[in-house]
Coordinates of C-alpha atoms in Angstrom, one line a residue:
X1 CA -33.8 -16.3 -49.3
X2 CA -36.5 -13.9 -50.4
X3 CA -38.4 -14.4 -47.1
X4 CA -35.3 -13.7 -45.1
X5 CA -34.7 -10.4 -47.0
X6 CA -38.3 -9.4 -46.4
X7 CA -38.0 -10.2 -42.7
X8 CA -34.8 -8.1 -42.6
X9 CA -36.4 -5.1 -44.3
X10 CA -39.4 -5.4 -41.9
X11 CA -37.1 -5.4 -38.9
X12 CA -35.2 -2.4 -40.2
X13 CA -38.4 -0.5 -40.9
X14 CA -39.7 -1.3 -37.4
X15 CA -36.5 -0.2 -35.8
X16 CA -36.5 3.1 -37.7
X17 CA -40.2 3.8 -36.8
X18 CA -39.4 3.0 -33.1
X19 CA -36.6 5.6 -32.9
X20 CA -36.9 9.3 -32.3
X21 CA -34.1 11.7 -32.9
X22 CA -35.1 15.1 -31.6
X23 CA -33.8 18.6 -30.9
X24 CA -35.2 20.6 -28.0
X25 CA -37.7 22.4 -30.3
X26 CA -38.7 19.1 -32.1
X27 CA -39.2 17.5 -28.7
X28 CA -41.4 20.4 -27.6
X29 CA -43.4 20.1 -30.9
X30 CA -43.9 16.4 -30.4
X31 CA -44.8 16.8 -26.8
X32 CA -47.6 19.3 -27.7
X33 CA -49.1 16.7 -30.0
X34 CA -48.9 13.7 -27.6
X35 CA -48.9 15.0 -24.0
X36 CA -52.0 14.0 -22.1
X37 CA -52.4 17.3 -20.3
X38 CA -52.3 19.2 -23.6
X39 CA -54.9 16.8 -25.1
X40 CA -57.2 17.3 -22.1
X41 CA -56.8 21.1 -22.4
X42 CA -57.8 20.9 -26.1
X43 CA -60.8 18.8 -25.1
X44 CA -61.7 21.6 -22.6
X45 CA -61.6 24.0 -25.5
X46 CA -64.0 21.8 -27.5
X47 CA -66.2 21.4 -24.4
X48 CA -66.4 25.2 -24.0
X49 CA -67.5 25.5 -27.6
X50 CA -70.3 23.0 -27.0
X51 CA -71.3 25.0 -23.9
X52 CA -71.6 28.1 -26.1
X53 CA -73.8 26.1 -28.5
X54 CA -75.9 24.9 -25.6
X55 CA -76.4 28.4 -24.3
X56 CA -77.3 29.7 -27.8
X57 CA -79.9 27.0 -28.1
X58 CA -81.8 28.3 -25.0
X59 CA -82.9 31.3 -27.1
X60 CA -83.9 29.4 -30.2
X61 CA -87.5 28.3 -31.0
X62 CA -88.7 25.2 -29.2
X63 CA -91.0 22.8 -31.0
X64 CA -92.6 19.8 -29.4
X65 CA -95.0 17.2 -30.6
X66 CA -97.2 15.0 -28.5
X67 CA -99.7 12.2 -29.2
X68 CA -101.9 10.9 -26.5
X69 CA -104.4 8.1 -26.3
X70 CA -106.4 6.9 -23.4
X71 CA -109.1 4.3 -22.9
X72 CA -111.6 4.5 -20.1
X73 CA -112.1 1.0 -18.8
X74 CA -115.1 2.5 -17.1
X75 CA -116.5 5.8 -18.2
X76 CA -116.8 8.2 -15.2
X77 CA -120.2 8.7 -13.7
X78 CA -121.6 12.0 -12.5
X79 CA -124.9 12.8 -10.8
X80 CA -127.2 15.7 -11.5
X81 CA -130.6 16.7 -9.9
X82 CA -133.4 14.6 -11.3
X83 CA -135.8 17.6 -11.7
X84 CA -133.4 19.0 -14.4
X85 CA -134.8 16.3 -16.7
X86 CA -138.1 15.4 -14.9
X87 CA -139.8 18.5 -13.5
X88 CA -142.1 16.4 -11.3
X89 CA -139.1 14.6 -9.6
X90 CA -138.9 15.3 -5.9
X91 CA -136.3 17.7 -4.5
X92 CA -133.1 16.0 -3.5
X93 CA -133.4 13.1 -6.0
X94 CA -130.4 12.7 -8.4
X95 CA -129.9 11.0 -11.7
X96 CA -126.7 9.1 -12.6
X97 CA -125.2 10.0 -16.0
X98 CA -122.1 8.9 -18.0
X99 CA -120.6 11.4 -20.5
X100 CA -117.8 10.7 -23.0
X101 CA -116.5 7.9 -25.1
X102 CA -114.4 4.9 -24.2
X103 CA -111.4 5.9 -26.5
X104 CA -110.0 9.4 -26.7
X105 CA -107.0 10.6 -28.6
X106 CA -105.1 14.0 -28.8
X107 CA -102.4 15.1 -31.2
X108 CA -100.6 18.3 -30.3
X109 CA -97.9 20.4 -32.0
X110 CA -96.6 23.3 -29.8
X111 CA -93.9 26.0 -30.3
X112 CA -92.4 28.6 -28.1
X113 CA -89.9 31.4 -28.5
X114 CA -88.0 33.4 -25.9
X115 CA -88.4 37.1 -26.6
X116 CA -86.5 38.6 -23.7
X117 CA -84.6 37.3 -20.8
X118 CA -81.8 39.2 -19.1
X119 CA -80.2 36.1 -17.7
X120 CA -80.1 34.6 -21.2
X121 CA -78.4 37.6 -22.7
X122 CA -75.8 37.8 -20.0
X123 CA -75.3 34.0 -20.1
X124 CA -74.6 34.1 -23.8
X125 CA -71.9 36.7 -23.3
X126 CA -70.4 34.7 -20.4
X127 CA -70.3 31.5 -22.4
X128 CA -68.2 33.2 -25.1
X129 CA -65.8 34.6 -22.5
X130 CA -65.7 31.1 -20.9
X131 CA -64.6 29.8 -24.3
X132 CA -61.8 32.4 -24.4
X133 CA -60.8 31.3 -20.9
X134 CA -60.5 27.7 -22.0
X135 CA -58.3 28.8 -24.9
X136 CA -56.0 30.8 -22.6
X137 CA -55.8 27.8 -20.3
X138 CA -54.8 25.6 -23.2
X139 CA -52.0 28.1 -24.2
X140 CA -50.8 28.2 -20.6
X141 CA -50.7 24.4 -20.4
X142 CA -48.8 24.3 -23.7
X143 CA -46.2 26.8 -22.3
X144 CA -45.8 24.8 -19.1
X145 CA -45.4 21.5 -21.0
X146 CA -42.8 23.1 -23.3
X147 CA -40.8 24.3 -20.3
X148 CA -41.1 20.9 -18.6
X149 CA -40.0 19.2 -21.8
X150 CA -37.0 21.5 -22.0
X151 CA -36.1 20.9 -18.4
X152 CA -36.3 17.1 -18.9
X153 CA -34.3 17.4 -22.1
X154 CA -31.5 19.3 -20.3
X155 CA -31.6 16.8 -17.5
X156 CA -30.9 13.9 -19.8
X157 CA -28.0 15.8 -21.5
X158 CA -26.5 16.6 -18.1
X159 CA -27.0 13.0 -17.0
X160 CA -25.4 11.7 -20.1
X161 CA -22.4 14.0 -19.6
X162 CA -22.1 12.9 -16.0
X163 CA -22.3 9.2 -17.0
X164 CA -19.6 9.5 -19.6
X165 CA -17.3 11.3 -17.2
X166 CA -17.7 8.7 -14.5
X167 CA -17.1 5.9 -16.9
X168 CA -14.0 7.6 -18.2
X169 CA -12.6 8.2 -14.7
X170 CA -13.4 4.6 -13.7
X171 CA -11.5 3.4 -16.8
X172 CA -8.5 5.6 -15.9
X173 CA -8.4 4.3 -12.4
X174 CA -8.7 0.7 -13.6
X175 CA -5.6 1.3 -15.6
X176 CA -3.9 2.8 -12.5
X177 CA -5.0 -0.2 -10.4
X178 CA -3.5 -2.5 -13.0
X179 CA -0.2 -0.6 -12.9
X180 CA -0.2 -0.7 -9.0
X181 CA -0.9 -4.4 -9.1
X182 CA 2.0 -5.0 -11.5
X183 CA 4.3 -3.0 -9.3
X184 CA 3.1 -4.9 -6.3
X185 CA 3.9 -8.2 -8.0
X186 CA 7.4 -6.9 -8.6
X187 CA 7.6 -5.9 -4.9
X188 CA 7.9 -2.2 -5.6
X189 CA 4.8 -1.2 -3.5
X190 CA 2.9 -2.5 -0.5
X191 CA -0.4 -4.3 -0.7
X192 CA -1.9 -1.3 1.2
X193 CA -1.5 0.8 -2.0
X194 CA -3.3 -1.9 -4.0
X195 CA -6.1 -2.1 -1.5
X196 CA -6.5 1.7 -1.4
X197 CA -6.6 2.0 -5.2
X198 CA -9.1 -1.0 -5.4
X199 CA -11.3 0.7 -2.8
X200 CA -11.2 4.0 -4.8
X201 CA -12.0 2.2 -8.0
X202 CA -14.9 0.3 -6.4
X203 CA -16.5 3.6 -5.2
X204 CA -16.1 5.1 -8.7
X205 CA -17.8 2.1 -10.3
X206 CA -20.7 2.4 -7.8
X207 CA -21.1 6.1 -8.7
X208 CA -20.9 5.2 -12.4
X209 CA -23.5 2.4 -12.1
X210 CA -25.8 4.7 -10.1
X211 CA -25.4 7.4 -12.8
X212 CA -26.3 4.8 -15.5
X213 CA -29.6 4.1 -13.7
X214 CA -30.3 7.8 -13.2
X215 CA -29.7 8.5 -16.9
X216 CA -32.1 5.7 -17.8
X217 CA -34.8 7.2 -15.5
X218 CA -34.2 10.6 -17.0
X219 CA -34.8 9.2 -20.5
X220 CA -38.0 7.5 -19.3
X221 CA -39.3 10.7 -17.7
X222 CA -38.7 12.6 -20.9
X223 CA -40.5 9.9 -22.9
X224 CA -43.4 10.1 -20.5
X225 CA -43.8 13.9 -21.0
X226 CA -43.4 13.5 -24.8
X227 CA -46.1 10.9 -24.8
X228 CA -44.1 8.3 -26.7
X229 CA -43.9 4.6 -25.7
X230 CA -41.2 4.0 -23.0
X231 CA -39.7 1.1 -24.9
X232 CA -38.9 3.2 -28.0
X233 CA -35.5 4.6 -28.6
X234 CA -34.9 8.3 -28.0
X235 CA -31.8 10.1 -29.4
X236 CA -31.2 13.8 -28.5
X237 CA -29.7 15.7 -31.4
X238 CA -28.9 18.9 -29.4
X239 CA -25.6 18.9 -27.4
X240 CA -25.0 20.5 -24.1
X241 CA -22.2 22.8 -25.3
X242 CA -24.3 24.1 -28.1
X243 CA -27.3 24.8 -25.8
X244 CA -24.9 26.4 -23.3
X245 CA -23.4 28.8 -25.9
X246 CA -27.0 29.8 -26.9
X247 CA -28.0 30.7 -23.4
X248 CA -24.9 32.6 -22.2
X249 CA -25.8 35.8 -24.0
X250 CA -28.2 37.9 -22.0
X251 CA -30.3 40.7 -23.5
X252 CA -32.0 42.6 -20.6
X253 CA -35.5 43.5 -21.5
X254 CA -38.3 45.3 -19.7
X255 CA -41.1 42.9 -18.8
X256 CA -44.4 43.0 -20.7
X257 CA -46.7 41.4 -18.2
X258 CA -49.7 42.1 -20.4
X259 CA -48.5 39.3 -22.6
X260 CA -48.3 36.9 -19.7
X261 CA -51.1 34.3 -19.9
X262 CA -51.4 34.2 -16.1
X263 CA -52.5 37.9 -16.1
X264 CA -54.8 37.3 -19.1
X265 CA -56.5 34.5 -17.3
X266 CA -57.0 36.7 -14.2
X267 CA -58.5 39.4 -16.3
X268 CA -60.8 37.0 -18.1
X269 CA -61.9 35.6 -14.7
X270 CA -62.7 39.2 -13.6
X271 CA -64.8 39.7 -16.7
X272 CA -66.7 36.5 -15.9
X273 CA -67.4 37.7 -12.4
X274 CA -68.7 41.0 -13.7
X275 CA -71.1 39.1 -16.0
X276 CA -72.1 36.8 -13.1
X277 CA -73.1 40.0 -11.1
X278 CA -75.1 41.2 -14.1
X279 CA -76.8 37.8 -14.4
X280 CA -78.2 38.0 -10.9
X281 CA -79.1 41.7 -11.3
X282 CA -81.0 40.8 -14.5
X283 CA -83.2 38.4 -12.6
X284 CA -85.2 41.5 -11.4
X285 CA -86.4 41.9 -15.0
X286 CA -89.3 40.0 -16.5
X287 CA -88.9 37.1 -18.9
X288 CA -91.1 37.3 -22.0
X289 CA -91.9 34.5 -24.4
X290 CA -94.3 33.7 -27.1
X291 CA -96.1 30.4 -27.6
X292 CA -98.5 28.7 -29.8
X293 CA -100.1 25.3 -30.2
X294 CA -102.3 23.3 -32.5
X295 CA -104.1 20.2 -31.4
X296 CA -106.8 17.9 -32.6
X297 CA -109.0 15.6 -30.5
X298 CA -110.9 12.5 -31.5
X299 CA -113.5 10.5 -29.5
X300 CA -114.4 6.9 -30.4
X301 CA -116.4 4.1 -28.9
X302 CA -113.9 1.8 -30.5
X303 CA -110.2 2.1 -31.3
X304 CA -110.5 3.1 -34.9
X305 CA -108.7 6.5 -35.0
X306 CA -107.1 5.6 -38.3
X307 CA -110.5 5.2 -39.9
X308 CA -112.8 7.9 -41.1
X309 CA -114.1 10.1 -38.3
X310 CA -114.1 13.6 -36.9
X311 CA -111.0 15.2 -35.4
X312 CA -111.8 18.5 -33.5
X313 CA -109.0 21.1 -33.8
X314 CA -107.8 23.6 -31.2
X315 CA -105.6 26.6 -32.0
X316 CA -103.8 28.7 -29.4
X317 CA -101.3 31.6 -29.5
X318 CA -100.2 33.8 -26.7
X319 CA -97.6 35.8 -24.9
X320 CA -96.3 35.0 -21.4
X321 CA -94.4 37.4 -19.1
X322 CA -92.9 36.0 -15.9
X323 CA -91.5 38.1 -13.1
X324 CA -90.5 37.0 -9.6
X325 CA -92.0 39.7 -7.4
X326 CA -90.6 38.5 -4.0
X327 CA -88.4 35.6 -3.2
X328 CA -87.5 36.3 0.4
X329 CA -84.5 38.4 -0.5
X330 CA -82.8 35.5 -2.2
X331 CA -81.9 37.5 -5.3
X332 CA -80.6 40.4 -3.2
X333 CA -78.2 38.0 -1.3
X334 CA -77.0 36.5 -4.6
X335 CA -76.2 39.9 -6.0
X336 CA -74.3 40.8 -2.9
X337 CA -72.3 37.5 -3.1
X338 CA -71.5 38.2 -6.8
X339 CA -70.2 41.7 -5.8
X340 CA -67.9 40.1 -3.2
X341 CA -66.6 37.5 -5.8
X342 CA -66.0 40.3 -8.3
X343 CA -63.9 42.2 -5.8
X344 CA -62.0 39.0 -5.0
X345 CA -61.3 38.6 -8.7
X346 CA -60.1 42.2 -9.0
X347 CA -57.8 41.7 -6.0
X348 CA -56.5 38.5 -7.5
X349 CA -55.8 40.2 -10.8
X350 CA -53.8 43.0 -9.0
X351 CA -51.9 40.3 -7.0
X352 CA -51.0 38.4 -10.2
X353 CA -49.7 41.6 -11.8
X354 CA -47.5 42.3 -8.8
X355 CA -46.3 38.7 -8.7
X356 CA -45.4 38.7 -12.3
X357 CA -43.4 41.9 -11.9
X358 CA -41.6 40.4 -8.9
X359 CA -41.1 37.1 -10.8
X360 CA -39.3 39.0 -13.6
X361 CA -36.8 40.6 -11.1
X362 CA -36.2 37.2 -9.4
X363 CA -35.8 35.5 -12.8
X364 CA -33.2 38.1 -13.9
X365 CA -31.3 37.8 -10.6
X366 CA -31.4 34.0 -10.8
X367 CA -30.1 34.1 -14.4
X368 CA -27.2 36.4 -13.6
X369 CA -26.3 34.3 -10.5
X370 CA -26.5 31.1 -12.6
X371 CA -24.4 32.6 -15.3
X372 CA -21.7 33.8 -12.9
X373 CA -21.8 30.4 -11.0
X374 CA -21.5 28.4 -14.2
X375 CA -18.4 30.3 -15.3
X376 CA -16.9 29.8 -11.9
X377 CA -17.7 26.1 -11.9
X378 CA -16.2 25.7 -15.4
X379 CA -13.0 27.4 -14.1
X380 CA -13.0 25.1 -11.1
X381 CA -13.4 22.1 -13.3
X382 CA -10.4 23.0 -15.4
X383 CA -8.4 23.6 -12.3
X384 CA -9.5 20.3 -10.7
X385 CA -8.6 18.5 -14.0
X386 CA -5.2 20.1 -14.0
X387 CA -4.5 19.1 -10.4
X388 CA -5.8 15.6 -11.0
X389 CA -3.6 15.1 -14.0
X390 CA -0.5 16.4 -12.2
X391 CA -1.3 14.3 -9.1
X392 CA -1.7 11.2 -11.3
X393 CA 1.7 11.9 -13.0
X394 CA 3.4 12.3 -9.6
X395 CA 1.7 9.1 -8.3
X396 CA 3.2 7.2 -11.2
X397 CA 6.6 8.6 -10.3
X398 CA 6.1 7.6 -6.7
X399 CA 6.0 11.2 -5.4
X400 CA 2.5 11.2 -3.9
X401 CA 0.5 8.5 -2.1
X402 CA -2.5 6.6 -3.4
X403 CA -4.6 8.5 -0.8
X404 CA -3.7 11.9 -2.4
X405 CA -4.5 10.5 -5.9
X406 CA -7.9 9.2 -4.6
X407 CA -8.7 12.6 -3.0
X408 CA -7.7 14.4 -6.2
X409 CA -9.9 12.1 -8.2
X410 CA -12.8 12.7 -5.8
X411 CA -12.3 16.5 -6.1
X412 CA -12.2 16.2 -9.9
X413 CA -15.4 14.2 -9.9
X414 CA -17.2 16.6 -7.6
X415 CA -16.1 19.6 -9.7
X416 CA -17.5 17.9 -12.8
X417 CA -20.8 17.2 -11.0
X418 CA -21.0 20.8 -9.8
X419 CA -20.3 22.1 -13.3
X420 CA -23.0 19.9 -14.7
X421 CA -25.5 21.1 -12.2
X422 CA -24.5 24.7 -12.9
X423 CA -25.1 24.2 -16.6
X424 CA -28.5 22.8 -15.9
X425 CA -29.4 25.6 -13.5
X426 CA -28.3 28.2 -16.2
X427 CA -30.5 26.6 -18.9
X428 CA -33.5 26.6 -16.6
X429 CA -32.8 30.1 -15.4
X430 CA -32.7 31.4 -19.0
X431 CA -36.0 29.6 -19.8
X432 CA -37.6 31.2 -16.7
X433 CA -36.2 34.6 -17.6
X434 CA -37.6 34.4 -21.2
X435 CA -41.0 33.6 -19.8
X436 CA -40.8 36.5 -17.3
X437 CA -40.4 39.1 -20.0
X438 CA -43.5 37.9 -21.7
X439 CA -41.9 35.9 -24.5

């Protein structure tokens, strides 16, 4: 009995952990934590920080150590005039000599420090701006994911509403079909009425089943964006009427495009192009560095460097200035290319600013249109419902045909579908409008 209770508690706990009940804002928060695109954007930010560290390291001291050993299997031979050692030796006679030891070893410690390099200074500034660019890209990705999550969330709610409606209509017509079948059994109607109503019900069931599958797909897509396992249960806590009431109040605002991340990215890109131009221009300046090294050499006839013996030191310090005097106009061409890219970045920035201003006007127009359309579709839905209920009452009284009832039901279903789509369009239009004003 105890094991059964433990198993029951385990199953309940697993079921609770595998279920998510989320509002729109909670879904957006969860999505920012789990979405793959956001995770990759965050990794880009970390990568940019490492790039900054890499650039900084180029200007820090460099210290290297080296140990070298070599063995001459045969000591090199050189020849010198014999009369250098034997004055009586004839002219043109040479003596063979071998200099050196069989085993030689060198231990060296060297250090260098960059003192001045225009490209390094510019590159250091550019790397920090690049880090800001990656941070802005992350924020833009987060905004886009939030909007995608909201759109997917709204789509599920609309699909759920549509599914429930079609199921309800199918149940109503199933009851009507049962009534018609009973009246046919009593000989009060023709079999044609039964067949027409059965055909109408069949089409409604097909629509309902299709909507069931579309709703399931909508849930799966939302789970994918949220980054949660597809097999887990997802419950939406926000309702469509509540969201609709929150988005029907319009407060017209002047756009603040300076807050738009798209414009900030374009400005950052322009700054990078300016530094890129300065980087090529700085290559006309010399590069100055300091260096020093300390080494010791040992020479042995046998490999006994760890025994007592002489090591001969060498100490060197110095400065080095490097300047490319002429490179076939390569640097001039690179500077000209950088100027062109800078102008392109400036043009792009101006175009982005104009596009964002236009986007605000379009978003405002779309929102007003969506708001007006949604109100009309709601009125049309109420009117279609009223007509459908009256037609159904008349059909039961035998005053209208089954074809009229079927057509009325189809009109009612289409009005509900149009209203659901209008609600979705309104919610999306309000989201786009909020973005267009710089929120």
